[in-house]
GROMACS .gro file of C-alpha atoms in nm:
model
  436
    1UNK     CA    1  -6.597  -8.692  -0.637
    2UNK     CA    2  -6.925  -8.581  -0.550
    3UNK     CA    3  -6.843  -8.325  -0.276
    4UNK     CA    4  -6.876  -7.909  -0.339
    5UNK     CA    5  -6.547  -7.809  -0.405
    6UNK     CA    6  -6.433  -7.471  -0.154
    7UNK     CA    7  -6.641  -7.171  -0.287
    8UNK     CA    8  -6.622  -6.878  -0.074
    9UNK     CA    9  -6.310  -6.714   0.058
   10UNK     CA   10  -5.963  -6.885   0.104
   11UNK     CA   11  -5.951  -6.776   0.461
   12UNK     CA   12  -6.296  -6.673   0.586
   13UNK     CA   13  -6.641  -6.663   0.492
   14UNK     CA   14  -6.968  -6.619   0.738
   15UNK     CA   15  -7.275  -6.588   0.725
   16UNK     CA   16  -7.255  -6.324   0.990
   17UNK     CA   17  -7.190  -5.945   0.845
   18UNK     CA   18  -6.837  -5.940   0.691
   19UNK     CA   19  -6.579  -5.714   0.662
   20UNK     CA   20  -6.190  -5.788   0.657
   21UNK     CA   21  -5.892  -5.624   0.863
   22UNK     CA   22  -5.548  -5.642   0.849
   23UNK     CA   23  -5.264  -5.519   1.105
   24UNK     CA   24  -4.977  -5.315   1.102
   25UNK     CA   25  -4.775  -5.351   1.467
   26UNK     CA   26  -4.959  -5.339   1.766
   27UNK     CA   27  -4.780  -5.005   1.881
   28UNK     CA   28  -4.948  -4.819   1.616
   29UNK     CA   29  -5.239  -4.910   1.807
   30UNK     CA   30  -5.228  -4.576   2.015
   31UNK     CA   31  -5.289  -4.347   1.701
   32UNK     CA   32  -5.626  -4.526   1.620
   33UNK     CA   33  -5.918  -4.303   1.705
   34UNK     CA   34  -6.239  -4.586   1.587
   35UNK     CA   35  -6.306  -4.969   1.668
   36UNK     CA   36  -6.266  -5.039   1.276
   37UNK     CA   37  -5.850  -4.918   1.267
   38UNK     CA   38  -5.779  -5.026   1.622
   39UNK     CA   39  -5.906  -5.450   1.547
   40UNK     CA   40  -5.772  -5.359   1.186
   41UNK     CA   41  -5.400  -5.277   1.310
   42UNK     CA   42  -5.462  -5.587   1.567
   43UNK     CA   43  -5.516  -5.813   1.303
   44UNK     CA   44  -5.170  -5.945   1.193
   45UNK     CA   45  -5.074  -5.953   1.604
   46UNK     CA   46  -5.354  -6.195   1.622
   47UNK     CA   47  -5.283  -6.384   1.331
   48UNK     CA   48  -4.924  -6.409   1.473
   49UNK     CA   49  -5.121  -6.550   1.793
   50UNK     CA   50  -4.986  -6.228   2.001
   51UNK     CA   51  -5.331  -6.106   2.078
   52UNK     CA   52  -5.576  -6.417   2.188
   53UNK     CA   53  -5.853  -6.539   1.946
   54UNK     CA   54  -6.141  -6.488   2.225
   55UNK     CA   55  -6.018  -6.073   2.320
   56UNK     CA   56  -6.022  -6.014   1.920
   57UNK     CA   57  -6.326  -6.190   1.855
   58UNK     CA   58  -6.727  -6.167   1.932
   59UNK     CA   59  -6.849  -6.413   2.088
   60UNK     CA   60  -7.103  -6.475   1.782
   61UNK     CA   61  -6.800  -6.482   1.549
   62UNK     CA   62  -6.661  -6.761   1.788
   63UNK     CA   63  -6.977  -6.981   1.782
   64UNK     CA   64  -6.952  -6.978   1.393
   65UNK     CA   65  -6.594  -7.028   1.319
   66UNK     CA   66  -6.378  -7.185   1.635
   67UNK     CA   67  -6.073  -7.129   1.727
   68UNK     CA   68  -5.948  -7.457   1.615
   69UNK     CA   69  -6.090  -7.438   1.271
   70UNK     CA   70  -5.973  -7.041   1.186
   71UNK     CA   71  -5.623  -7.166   1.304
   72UNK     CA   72  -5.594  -7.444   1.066
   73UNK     CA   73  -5.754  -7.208   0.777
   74UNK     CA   74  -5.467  -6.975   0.832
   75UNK     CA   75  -5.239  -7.195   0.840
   76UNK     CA   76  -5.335  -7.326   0.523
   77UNK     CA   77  -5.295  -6.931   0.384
   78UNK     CA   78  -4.971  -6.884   0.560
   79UNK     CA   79  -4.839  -7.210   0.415
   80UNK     CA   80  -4.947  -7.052   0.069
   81UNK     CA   81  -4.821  -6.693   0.074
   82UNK     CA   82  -4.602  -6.634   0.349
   83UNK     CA   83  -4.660  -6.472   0.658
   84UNK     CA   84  -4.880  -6.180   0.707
   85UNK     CA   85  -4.680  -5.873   0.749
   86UNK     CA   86  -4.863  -5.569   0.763
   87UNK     CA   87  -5.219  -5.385   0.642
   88UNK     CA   88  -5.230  -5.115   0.410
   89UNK     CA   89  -5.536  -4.878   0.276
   90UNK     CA   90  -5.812  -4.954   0.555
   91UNK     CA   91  -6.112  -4.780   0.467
   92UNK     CA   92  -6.405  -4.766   0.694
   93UNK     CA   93  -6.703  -4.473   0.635
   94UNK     CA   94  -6.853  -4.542   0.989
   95UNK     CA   95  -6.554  -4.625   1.195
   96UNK     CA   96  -6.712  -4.989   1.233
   97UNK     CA   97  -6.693  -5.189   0.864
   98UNK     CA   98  -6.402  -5.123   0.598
   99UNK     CA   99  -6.171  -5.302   0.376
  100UNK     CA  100  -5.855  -5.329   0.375
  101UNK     CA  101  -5.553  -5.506   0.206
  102UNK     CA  102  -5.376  -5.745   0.375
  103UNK     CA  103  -4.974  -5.806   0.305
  104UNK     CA  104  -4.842  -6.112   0.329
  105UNK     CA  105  -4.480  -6.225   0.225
  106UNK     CA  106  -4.582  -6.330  -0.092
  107UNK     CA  107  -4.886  -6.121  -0.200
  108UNK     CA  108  -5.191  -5.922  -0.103
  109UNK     CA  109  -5.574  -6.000   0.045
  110UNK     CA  110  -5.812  -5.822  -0.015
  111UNK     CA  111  -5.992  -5.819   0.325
  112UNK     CA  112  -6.366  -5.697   0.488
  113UNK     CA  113  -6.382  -5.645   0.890
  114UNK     CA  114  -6.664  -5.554   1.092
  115UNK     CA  115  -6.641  -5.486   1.458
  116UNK     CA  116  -6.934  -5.491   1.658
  117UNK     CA  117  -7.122  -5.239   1.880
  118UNK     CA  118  -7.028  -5.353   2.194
  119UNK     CA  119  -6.828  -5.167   2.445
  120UNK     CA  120  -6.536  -5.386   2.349
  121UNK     CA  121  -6.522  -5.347   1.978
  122UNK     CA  122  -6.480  -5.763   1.877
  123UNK     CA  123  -6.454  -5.834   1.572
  124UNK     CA  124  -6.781  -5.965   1.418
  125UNK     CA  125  -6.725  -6.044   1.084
  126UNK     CA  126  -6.416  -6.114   0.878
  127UNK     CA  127  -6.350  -6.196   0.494
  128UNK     CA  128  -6.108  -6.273   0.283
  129UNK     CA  129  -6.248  -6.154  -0.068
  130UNK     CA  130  -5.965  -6.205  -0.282
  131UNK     CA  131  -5.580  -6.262  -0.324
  132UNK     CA  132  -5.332  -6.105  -0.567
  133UNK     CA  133  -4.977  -6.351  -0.541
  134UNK     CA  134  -4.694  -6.096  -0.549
  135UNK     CA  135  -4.526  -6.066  -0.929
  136UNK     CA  136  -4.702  -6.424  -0.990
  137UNK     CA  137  -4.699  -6.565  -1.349
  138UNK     CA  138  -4.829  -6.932  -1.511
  139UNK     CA  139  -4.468  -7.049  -1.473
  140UNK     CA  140  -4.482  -7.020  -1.067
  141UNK     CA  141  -4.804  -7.180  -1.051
  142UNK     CA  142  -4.738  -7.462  -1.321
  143UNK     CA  143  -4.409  -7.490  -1.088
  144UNK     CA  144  -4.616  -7.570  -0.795
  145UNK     CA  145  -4.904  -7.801  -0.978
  146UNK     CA  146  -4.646  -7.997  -1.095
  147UNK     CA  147  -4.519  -8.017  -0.751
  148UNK     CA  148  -4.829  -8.178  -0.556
  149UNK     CA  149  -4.786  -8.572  -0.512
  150UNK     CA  150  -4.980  -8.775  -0.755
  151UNK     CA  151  -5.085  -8.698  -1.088
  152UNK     CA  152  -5.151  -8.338  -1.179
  153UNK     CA  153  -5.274  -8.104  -1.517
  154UNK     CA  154  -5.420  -7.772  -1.599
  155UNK     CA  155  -5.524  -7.600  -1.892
  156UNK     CA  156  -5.565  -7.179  -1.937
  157UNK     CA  157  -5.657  -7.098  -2.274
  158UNK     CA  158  -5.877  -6.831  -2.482
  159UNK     CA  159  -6.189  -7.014  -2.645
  160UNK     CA  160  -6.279  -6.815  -2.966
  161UNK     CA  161  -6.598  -7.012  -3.130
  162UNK     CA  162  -6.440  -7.363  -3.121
  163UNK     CA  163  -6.067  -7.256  -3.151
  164UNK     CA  164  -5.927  -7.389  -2.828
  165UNK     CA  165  -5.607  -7.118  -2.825
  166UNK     CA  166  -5.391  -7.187  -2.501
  167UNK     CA  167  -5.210  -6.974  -2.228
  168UNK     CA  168  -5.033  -7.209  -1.996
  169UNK     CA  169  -5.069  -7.608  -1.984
  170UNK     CA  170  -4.961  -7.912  -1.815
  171UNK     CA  171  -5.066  -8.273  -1.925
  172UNK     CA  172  -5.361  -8.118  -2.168
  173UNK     CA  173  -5.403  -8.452  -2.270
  174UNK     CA  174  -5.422  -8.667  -2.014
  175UNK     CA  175  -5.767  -8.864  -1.839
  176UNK     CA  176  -5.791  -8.742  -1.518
  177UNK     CA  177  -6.037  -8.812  -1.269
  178UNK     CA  178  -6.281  -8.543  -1.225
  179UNK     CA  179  -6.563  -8.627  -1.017
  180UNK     CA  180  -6.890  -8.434  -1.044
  181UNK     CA  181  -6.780  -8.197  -1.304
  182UNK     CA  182  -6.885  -8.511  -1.514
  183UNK     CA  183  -7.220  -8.367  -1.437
  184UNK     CA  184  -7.160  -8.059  -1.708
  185UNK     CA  185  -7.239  -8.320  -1.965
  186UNK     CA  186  -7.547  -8.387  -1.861
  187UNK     CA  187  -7.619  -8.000  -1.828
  188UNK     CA  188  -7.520  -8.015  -2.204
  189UNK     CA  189  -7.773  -8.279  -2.311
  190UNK     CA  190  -8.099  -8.143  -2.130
  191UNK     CA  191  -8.013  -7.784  -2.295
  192UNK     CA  192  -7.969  -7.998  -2.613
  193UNK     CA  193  -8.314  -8.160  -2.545
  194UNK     CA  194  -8.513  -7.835  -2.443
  195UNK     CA  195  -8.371  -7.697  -2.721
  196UNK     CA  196  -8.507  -7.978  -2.972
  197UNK     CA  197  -8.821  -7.929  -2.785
  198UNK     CA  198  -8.812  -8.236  -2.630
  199UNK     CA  199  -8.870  -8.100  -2.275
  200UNK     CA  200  -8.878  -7.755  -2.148
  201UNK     CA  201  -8.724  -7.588  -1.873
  202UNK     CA  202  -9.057  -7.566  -1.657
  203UNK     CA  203  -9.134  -7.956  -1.719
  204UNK     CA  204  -9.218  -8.097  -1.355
  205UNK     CA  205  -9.086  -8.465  -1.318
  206UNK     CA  206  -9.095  -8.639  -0.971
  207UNK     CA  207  -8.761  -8.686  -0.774
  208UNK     CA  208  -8.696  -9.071  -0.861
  209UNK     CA  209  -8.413  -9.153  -0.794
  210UNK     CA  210  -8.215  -9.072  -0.435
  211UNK     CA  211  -7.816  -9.080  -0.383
  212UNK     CA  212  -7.577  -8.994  -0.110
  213UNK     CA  213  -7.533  -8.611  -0.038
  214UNK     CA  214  -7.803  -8.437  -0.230
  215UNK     CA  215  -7.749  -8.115  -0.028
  216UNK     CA  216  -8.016  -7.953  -0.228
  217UNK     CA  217  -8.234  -8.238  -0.166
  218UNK     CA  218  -8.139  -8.392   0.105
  219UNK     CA  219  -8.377  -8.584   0.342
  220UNK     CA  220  -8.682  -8.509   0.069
  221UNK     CA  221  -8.937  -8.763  -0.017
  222UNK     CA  222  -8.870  -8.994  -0.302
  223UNK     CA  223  -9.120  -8.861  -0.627
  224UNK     CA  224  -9.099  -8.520  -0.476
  225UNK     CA  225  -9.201  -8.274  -0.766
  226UNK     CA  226  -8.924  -8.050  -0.935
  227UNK     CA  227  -8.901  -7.873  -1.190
  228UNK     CA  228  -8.612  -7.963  -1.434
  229UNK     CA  229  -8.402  -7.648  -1.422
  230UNK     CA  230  -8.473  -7.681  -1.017
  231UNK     CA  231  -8.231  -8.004  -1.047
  232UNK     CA  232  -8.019  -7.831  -1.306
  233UNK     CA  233  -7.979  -7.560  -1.036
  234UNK     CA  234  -7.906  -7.812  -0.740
  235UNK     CA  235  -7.664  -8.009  -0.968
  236UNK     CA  236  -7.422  -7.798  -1.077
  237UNK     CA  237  -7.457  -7.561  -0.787
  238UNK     CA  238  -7.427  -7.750  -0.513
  239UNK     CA  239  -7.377  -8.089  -0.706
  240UNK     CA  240  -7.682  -8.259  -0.542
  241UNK     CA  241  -7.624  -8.636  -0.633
  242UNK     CA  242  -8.036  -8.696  -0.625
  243UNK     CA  243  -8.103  -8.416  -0.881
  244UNK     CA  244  -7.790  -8.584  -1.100
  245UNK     CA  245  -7.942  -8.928  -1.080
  246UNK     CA  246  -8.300  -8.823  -1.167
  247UNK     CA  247  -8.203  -8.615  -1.474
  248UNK     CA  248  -8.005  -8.899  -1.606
  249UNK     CA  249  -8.212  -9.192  -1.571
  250UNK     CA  250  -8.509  -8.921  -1.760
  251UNK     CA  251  -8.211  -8.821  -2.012
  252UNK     CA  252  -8.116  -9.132  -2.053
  253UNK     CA  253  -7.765  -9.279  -2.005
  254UNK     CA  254  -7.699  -9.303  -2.399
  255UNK     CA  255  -7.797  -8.980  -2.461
  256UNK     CA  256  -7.565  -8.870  -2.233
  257UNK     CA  257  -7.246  -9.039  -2.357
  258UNK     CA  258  -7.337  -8.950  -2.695
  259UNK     CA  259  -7.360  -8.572  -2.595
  260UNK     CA  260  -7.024  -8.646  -2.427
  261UNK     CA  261  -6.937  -8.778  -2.789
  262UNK     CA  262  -7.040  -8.505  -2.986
  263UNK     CA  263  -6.847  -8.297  -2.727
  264UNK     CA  264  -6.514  -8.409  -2.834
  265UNK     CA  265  -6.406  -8.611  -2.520
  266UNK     CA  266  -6.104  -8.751  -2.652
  267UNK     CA  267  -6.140  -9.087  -2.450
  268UNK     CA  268  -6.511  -9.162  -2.432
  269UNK     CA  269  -6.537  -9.555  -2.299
  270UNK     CA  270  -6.376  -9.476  -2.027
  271UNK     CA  271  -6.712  -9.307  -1.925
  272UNK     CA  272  -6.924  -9.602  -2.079
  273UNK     CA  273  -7.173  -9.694  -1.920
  274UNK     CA  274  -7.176  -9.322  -1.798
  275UNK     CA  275  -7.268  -9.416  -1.425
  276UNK     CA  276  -7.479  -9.268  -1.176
  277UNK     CA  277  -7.377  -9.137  -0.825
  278UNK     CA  278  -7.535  -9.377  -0.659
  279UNK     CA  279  -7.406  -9.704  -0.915
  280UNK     CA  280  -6.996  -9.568  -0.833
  281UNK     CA  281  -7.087  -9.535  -0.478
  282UNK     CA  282  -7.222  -9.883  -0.410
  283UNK     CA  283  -6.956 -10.017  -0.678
  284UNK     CA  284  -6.680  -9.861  -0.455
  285UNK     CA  285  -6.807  -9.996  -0.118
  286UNK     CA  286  -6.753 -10.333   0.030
  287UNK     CA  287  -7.138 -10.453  -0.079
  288UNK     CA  288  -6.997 -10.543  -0.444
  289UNK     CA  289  -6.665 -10.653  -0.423
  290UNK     CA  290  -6.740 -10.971  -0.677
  291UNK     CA  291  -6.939 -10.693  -0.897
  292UNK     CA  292  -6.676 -10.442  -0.897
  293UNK     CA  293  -6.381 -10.686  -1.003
  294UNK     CA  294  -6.629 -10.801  -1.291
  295UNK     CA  295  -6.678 -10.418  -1.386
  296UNK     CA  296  -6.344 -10.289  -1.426
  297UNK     CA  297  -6.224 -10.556  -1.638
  298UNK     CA  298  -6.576 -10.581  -1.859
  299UNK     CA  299  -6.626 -10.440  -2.136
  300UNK     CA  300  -6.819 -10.134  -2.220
  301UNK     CA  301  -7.082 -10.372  -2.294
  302UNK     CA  302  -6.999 -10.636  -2.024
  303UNK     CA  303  -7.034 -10.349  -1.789
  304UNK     CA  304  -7.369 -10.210  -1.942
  305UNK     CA  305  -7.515 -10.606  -1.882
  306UNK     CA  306  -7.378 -10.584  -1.546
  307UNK     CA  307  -7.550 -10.238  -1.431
  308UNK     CA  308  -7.858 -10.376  -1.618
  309UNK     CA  309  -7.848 -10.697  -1.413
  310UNK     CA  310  -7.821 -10.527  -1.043
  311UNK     CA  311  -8.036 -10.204  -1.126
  312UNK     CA  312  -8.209 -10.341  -0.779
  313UNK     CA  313  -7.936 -10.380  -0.557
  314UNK     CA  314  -7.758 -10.078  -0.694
  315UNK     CA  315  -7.957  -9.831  -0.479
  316UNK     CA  316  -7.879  -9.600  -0.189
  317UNK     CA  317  -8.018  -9.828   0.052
  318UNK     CA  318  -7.690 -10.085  -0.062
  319UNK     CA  319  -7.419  -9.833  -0.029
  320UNK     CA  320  -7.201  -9.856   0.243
  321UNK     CA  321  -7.005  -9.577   0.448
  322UNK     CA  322  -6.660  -9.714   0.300
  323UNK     CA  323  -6.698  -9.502   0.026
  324UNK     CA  324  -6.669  -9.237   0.166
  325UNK     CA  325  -6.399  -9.265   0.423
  326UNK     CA  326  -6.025  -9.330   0.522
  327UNK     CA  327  -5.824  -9.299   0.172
  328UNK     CA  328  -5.862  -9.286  -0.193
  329UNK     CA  329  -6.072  -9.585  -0.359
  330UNK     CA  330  -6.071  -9.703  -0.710
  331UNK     CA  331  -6.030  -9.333  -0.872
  332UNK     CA  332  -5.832  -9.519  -1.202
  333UNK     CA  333  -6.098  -9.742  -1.265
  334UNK     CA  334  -6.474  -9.618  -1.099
  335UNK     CA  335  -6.504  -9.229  -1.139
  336UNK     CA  336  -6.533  -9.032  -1.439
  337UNK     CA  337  -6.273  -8.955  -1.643
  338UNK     CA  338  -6.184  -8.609  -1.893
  339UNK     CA  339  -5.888  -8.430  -1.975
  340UNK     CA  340  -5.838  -8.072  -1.994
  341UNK     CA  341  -5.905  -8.005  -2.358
  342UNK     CA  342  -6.173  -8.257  -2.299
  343UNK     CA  343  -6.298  -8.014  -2.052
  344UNK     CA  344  -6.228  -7.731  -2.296
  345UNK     CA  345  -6.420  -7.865  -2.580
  346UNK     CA  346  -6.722  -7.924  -2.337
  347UNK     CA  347  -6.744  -7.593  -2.212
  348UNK     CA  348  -6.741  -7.474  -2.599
  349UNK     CA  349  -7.013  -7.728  -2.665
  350UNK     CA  350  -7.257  -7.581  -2.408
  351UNK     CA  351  -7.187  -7.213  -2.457
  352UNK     CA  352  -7.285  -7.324  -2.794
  353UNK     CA  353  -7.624  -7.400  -2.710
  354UNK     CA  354  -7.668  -7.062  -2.633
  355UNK     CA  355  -7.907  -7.153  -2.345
  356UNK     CA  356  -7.928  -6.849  -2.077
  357UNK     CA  357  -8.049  -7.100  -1.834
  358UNK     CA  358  -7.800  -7.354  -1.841
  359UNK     CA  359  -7.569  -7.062  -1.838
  360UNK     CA  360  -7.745  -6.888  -1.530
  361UNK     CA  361  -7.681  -7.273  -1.357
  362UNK     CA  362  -7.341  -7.300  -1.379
  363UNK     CA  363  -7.296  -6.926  -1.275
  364UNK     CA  364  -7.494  -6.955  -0.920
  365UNK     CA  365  -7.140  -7.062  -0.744
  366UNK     CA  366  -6.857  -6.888  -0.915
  367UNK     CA  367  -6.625  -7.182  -0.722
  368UNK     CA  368  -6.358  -6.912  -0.611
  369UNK     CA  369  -6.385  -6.609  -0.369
  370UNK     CA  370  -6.576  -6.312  -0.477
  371UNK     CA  371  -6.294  -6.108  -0.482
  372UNK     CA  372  -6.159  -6.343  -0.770
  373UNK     CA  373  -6.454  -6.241  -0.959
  374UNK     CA  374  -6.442  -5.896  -1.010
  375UNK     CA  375  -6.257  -5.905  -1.365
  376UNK     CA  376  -6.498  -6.102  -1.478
  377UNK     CA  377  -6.842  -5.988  -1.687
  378UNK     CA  378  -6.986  -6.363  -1.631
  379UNK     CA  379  -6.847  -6.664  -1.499
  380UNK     CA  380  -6.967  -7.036  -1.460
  381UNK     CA  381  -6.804  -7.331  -1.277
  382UNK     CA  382  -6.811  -7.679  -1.188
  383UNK     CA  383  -6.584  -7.892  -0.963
  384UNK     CA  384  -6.538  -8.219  -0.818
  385UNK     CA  385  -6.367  -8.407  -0.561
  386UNK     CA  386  -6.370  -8.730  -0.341
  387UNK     CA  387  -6.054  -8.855  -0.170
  388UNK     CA  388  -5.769  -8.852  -0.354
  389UNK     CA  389  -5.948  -8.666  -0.663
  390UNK     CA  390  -6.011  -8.301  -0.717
  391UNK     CA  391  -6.132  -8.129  -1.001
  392UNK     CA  392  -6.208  -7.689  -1.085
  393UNK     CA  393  -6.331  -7.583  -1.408
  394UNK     CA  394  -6.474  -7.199  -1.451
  395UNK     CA  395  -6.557  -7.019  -1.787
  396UNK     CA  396  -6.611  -6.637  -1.817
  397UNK     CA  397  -6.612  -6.396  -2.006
  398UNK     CA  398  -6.314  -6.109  -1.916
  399UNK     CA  399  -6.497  -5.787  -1.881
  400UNK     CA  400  -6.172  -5.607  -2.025
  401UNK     CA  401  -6.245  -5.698  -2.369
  402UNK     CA  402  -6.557  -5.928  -2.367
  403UNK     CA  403  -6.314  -6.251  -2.475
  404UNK     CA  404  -6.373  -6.587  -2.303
  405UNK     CA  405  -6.149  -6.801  -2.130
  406UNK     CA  406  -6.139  -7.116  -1.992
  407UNK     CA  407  -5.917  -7.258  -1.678
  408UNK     CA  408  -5.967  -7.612  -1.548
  409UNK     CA  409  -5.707  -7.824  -1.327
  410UNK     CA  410  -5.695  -8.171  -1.173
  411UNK     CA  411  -5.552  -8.349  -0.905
  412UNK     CA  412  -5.551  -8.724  -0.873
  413UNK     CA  413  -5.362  -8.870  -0.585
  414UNK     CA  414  -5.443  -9.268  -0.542
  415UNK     CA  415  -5.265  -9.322  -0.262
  416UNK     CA  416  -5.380  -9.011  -0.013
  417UNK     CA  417  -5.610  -8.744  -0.008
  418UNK     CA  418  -5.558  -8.436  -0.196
  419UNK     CA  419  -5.559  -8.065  -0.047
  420UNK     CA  420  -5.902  -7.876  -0.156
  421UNK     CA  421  -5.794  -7.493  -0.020
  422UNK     CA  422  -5.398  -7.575  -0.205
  423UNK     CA  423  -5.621  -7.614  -0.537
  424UNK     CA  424  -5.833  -7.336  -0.483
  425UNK     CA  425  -5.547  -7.140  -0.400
  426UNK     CA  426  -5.389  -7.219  -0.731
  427UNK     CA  427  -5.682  -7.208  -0.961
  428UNK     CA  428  -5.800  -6.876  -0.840
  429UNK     CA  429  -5.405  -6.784  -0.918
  430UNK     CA  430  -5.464  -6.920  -1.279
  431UNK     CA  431  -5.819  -6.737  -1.346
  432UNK     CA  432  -5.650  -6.402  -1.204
  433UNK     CA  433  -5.372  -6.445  -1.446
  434UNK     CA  434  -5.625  -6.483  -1.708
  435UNK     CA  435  -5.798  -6.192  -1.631
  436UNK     CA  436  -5.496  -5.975  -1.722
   0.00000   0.00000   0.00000
């Protein structure tokens, strides 16, 4: 619900220099004359686990990704697209960092590889940028939504002012849980209220209210001073729970669901009392059992009293580590809950407030490798997921022809967690389709 959904490459992403490789057999290794096409014809050997992860990589590369953790990554891609067969088009101007393209049995990476300056030429850094699925269309990946245990739908479609005019759909209609991308709406009602005047970007309000990972914020002093497009930024970008709680307790919770309203969500009480991170954490947890029975079957009003009655016990300090482990908990009944036209009409509500900064928020973390980008003049995301619930949404504008599209897809599984890479993996299939 409230975690960052995957945002950087489906196989690989470091913070160390970057570079991708890809492997033909290792007997072509003999014909290689630099350190960049000998690890880069290595690469699908050791992928294969024919050349050992330590001899292929730096120890620095080691340190930041084990050997245990890049296994299970690739694993995740093999189980995807196949096994890797070969590498085509390396390109490296100083014998030590290229690209390359990737092959696997059912489509192509785009890969960067660096290879350090050490007499033994280990790999250093290593990228997966992006993925092309081999002669893929909306029917194969609807095919395998539909697929994944649980409860699934997805929505591709051209937004032309507030024509909603679709590509490819499953379940458009349904409420699905969607965790933090709930958090768009409140994106939508501060632009709404700088642009009334009410408050302005550059306002500075204190930090009042602290939830459960706040990655932006974490371990900061309560009252802290921020600016509010700071916690717009933190928010949506790296869906800091603190930043979300502040701005809606100084929003206000009405505004908010009558924003979500004036949106067009199709279902709107099941979002009323629009609840804070920290109210559906401590709701979830073992602390308010009595509490939570009486909120799920209140009223929207019933369960307005009853958030109004606890406002003191519903705090951080109350919520207990339940919530957050061994399987789904309560996603039908304590999350927040859209559809994907739901979704659609929200992203054409905010693009309509023509508001460069709530824009520039949403674009900080595209939500899907860079190379996934590249067709794309602008794009903006938000995505949610807790167990058993995971949630992408991205708008953009295609740089082919300056149109905007819209893909969002959910996953709801109450009885086990859901995959985050198999969603990524399909979403980022869904947005490249787009892009053609």
């Amino acid at each position: 619900m409230f975690r960052k959904t995957a945002v950087a490459a489906l196989l690989i992403a470091l913070s160390l220099p970057t570079a991708t490789a890809a492997a033909q057999s290792p007997e072509t290794a003999a014909t290689t004359t630099t350190a960049f096409e000998r690890r880069a014809v290595e690469l699908v050997a050791m992928l294969d686990g024919k050349i050992a992860f330590a001899d292929y990589f730096d120890p620095t590369f080691q340190a930041a990704l084990p050997e245990t953790q890049f296994r299970a990554m690739t694993a995740s891609l093999i189980a995807q697209y196949g096994n890797p067969i070969a590498v085509e088009k390396p390109v490296s101007p100083d014998g030590r960092s290229g690209s390359l393209s990737l092959r696997f049995e059912k489509g192509v990476a785009a890969v960067l590889l660096d290879v350090g300056a050490g007499a033994d030429g280990r790999v250093i850094g290593l990228r997966l940028t992006g993925f092309e699925a081999a002669d893929d269309s909306f029917a194969k990946v609807a095919a395998e939504i539909a697929a994944l245990p649980g409860a699934t739908g997805f929505l591709v479609a051209e937004l032309e002012g507030a024509a909603i005019r679709p590509l490819a759909a499953a379940n458009p209609d349904r409420q699905f849980a969607v965790g933090s991308t709930f958090k768009l709406y409140i994106l939508d009602e501060l632009a709404a209220q700088v642009a009334a005047k009410k408050r302005h970007w550059s306002d500075v309000v204190p930090l009042s209210h602290l939830s459960f990972s706040s990655m932006g914020t974490a371990n900061w002093p309560k009252d802290t001073p921020v600016t509010l497009q700071s916690l717009a930024n933190w928010m949506i970008s790296v869906s800091d729970n603190s930043a979300t709680d502040t701005l809606i307790h100084l929003l206000g919770r009405e505004a908010i669901e009558a924003r979500m309203r004036a949106a067009g969500h199709s279902d709107p009480s099941r979002n009323i009392p629009f609840l804070t991170t920290v109210e559906a954490f401590a709701l979830k947890g073992n602390n308010f059992e009595s509490e939570r029975a009486a909120f799920v079957a209140g009223s929207d009003a019933a369960q307005r009293a009853l958030l109004d009655t606890h406002r003191d016990r519903l705090v951080l300090a109350n919520v207990d580590g339940v919530s957050f482990a061994g399987g789904p908990r309560f996603i039908d009944s304590l999350e927040w809950f859209s559809s994907p036209n739901d979704v659609a009409r929200l992203m054409i509500d905010l693009r309509k407030r023509q508001s460069q900064i709530a824009m520039s928020a949403m674009a900080i973390n595209p939500g899907v490798n860079p190379g996934a980008t590249r067709d794309w003049a602008w794009l903006g995301y938000k995505g949610g997921s807790e167990l058993g619930v995971i949630s992408m949404s991205l708008l953009g504008q295609r740089k082919a022809d300056g149109k905007w599209f819209m893909v969002t897809a959910s996953w709801n599984n109450p009885d086990a967690p859901v995959t985050t890479d198999t969603m990524v993996g399909l979403v980022t299939r869904l947005l490249a389709l787009a892009a053609k």
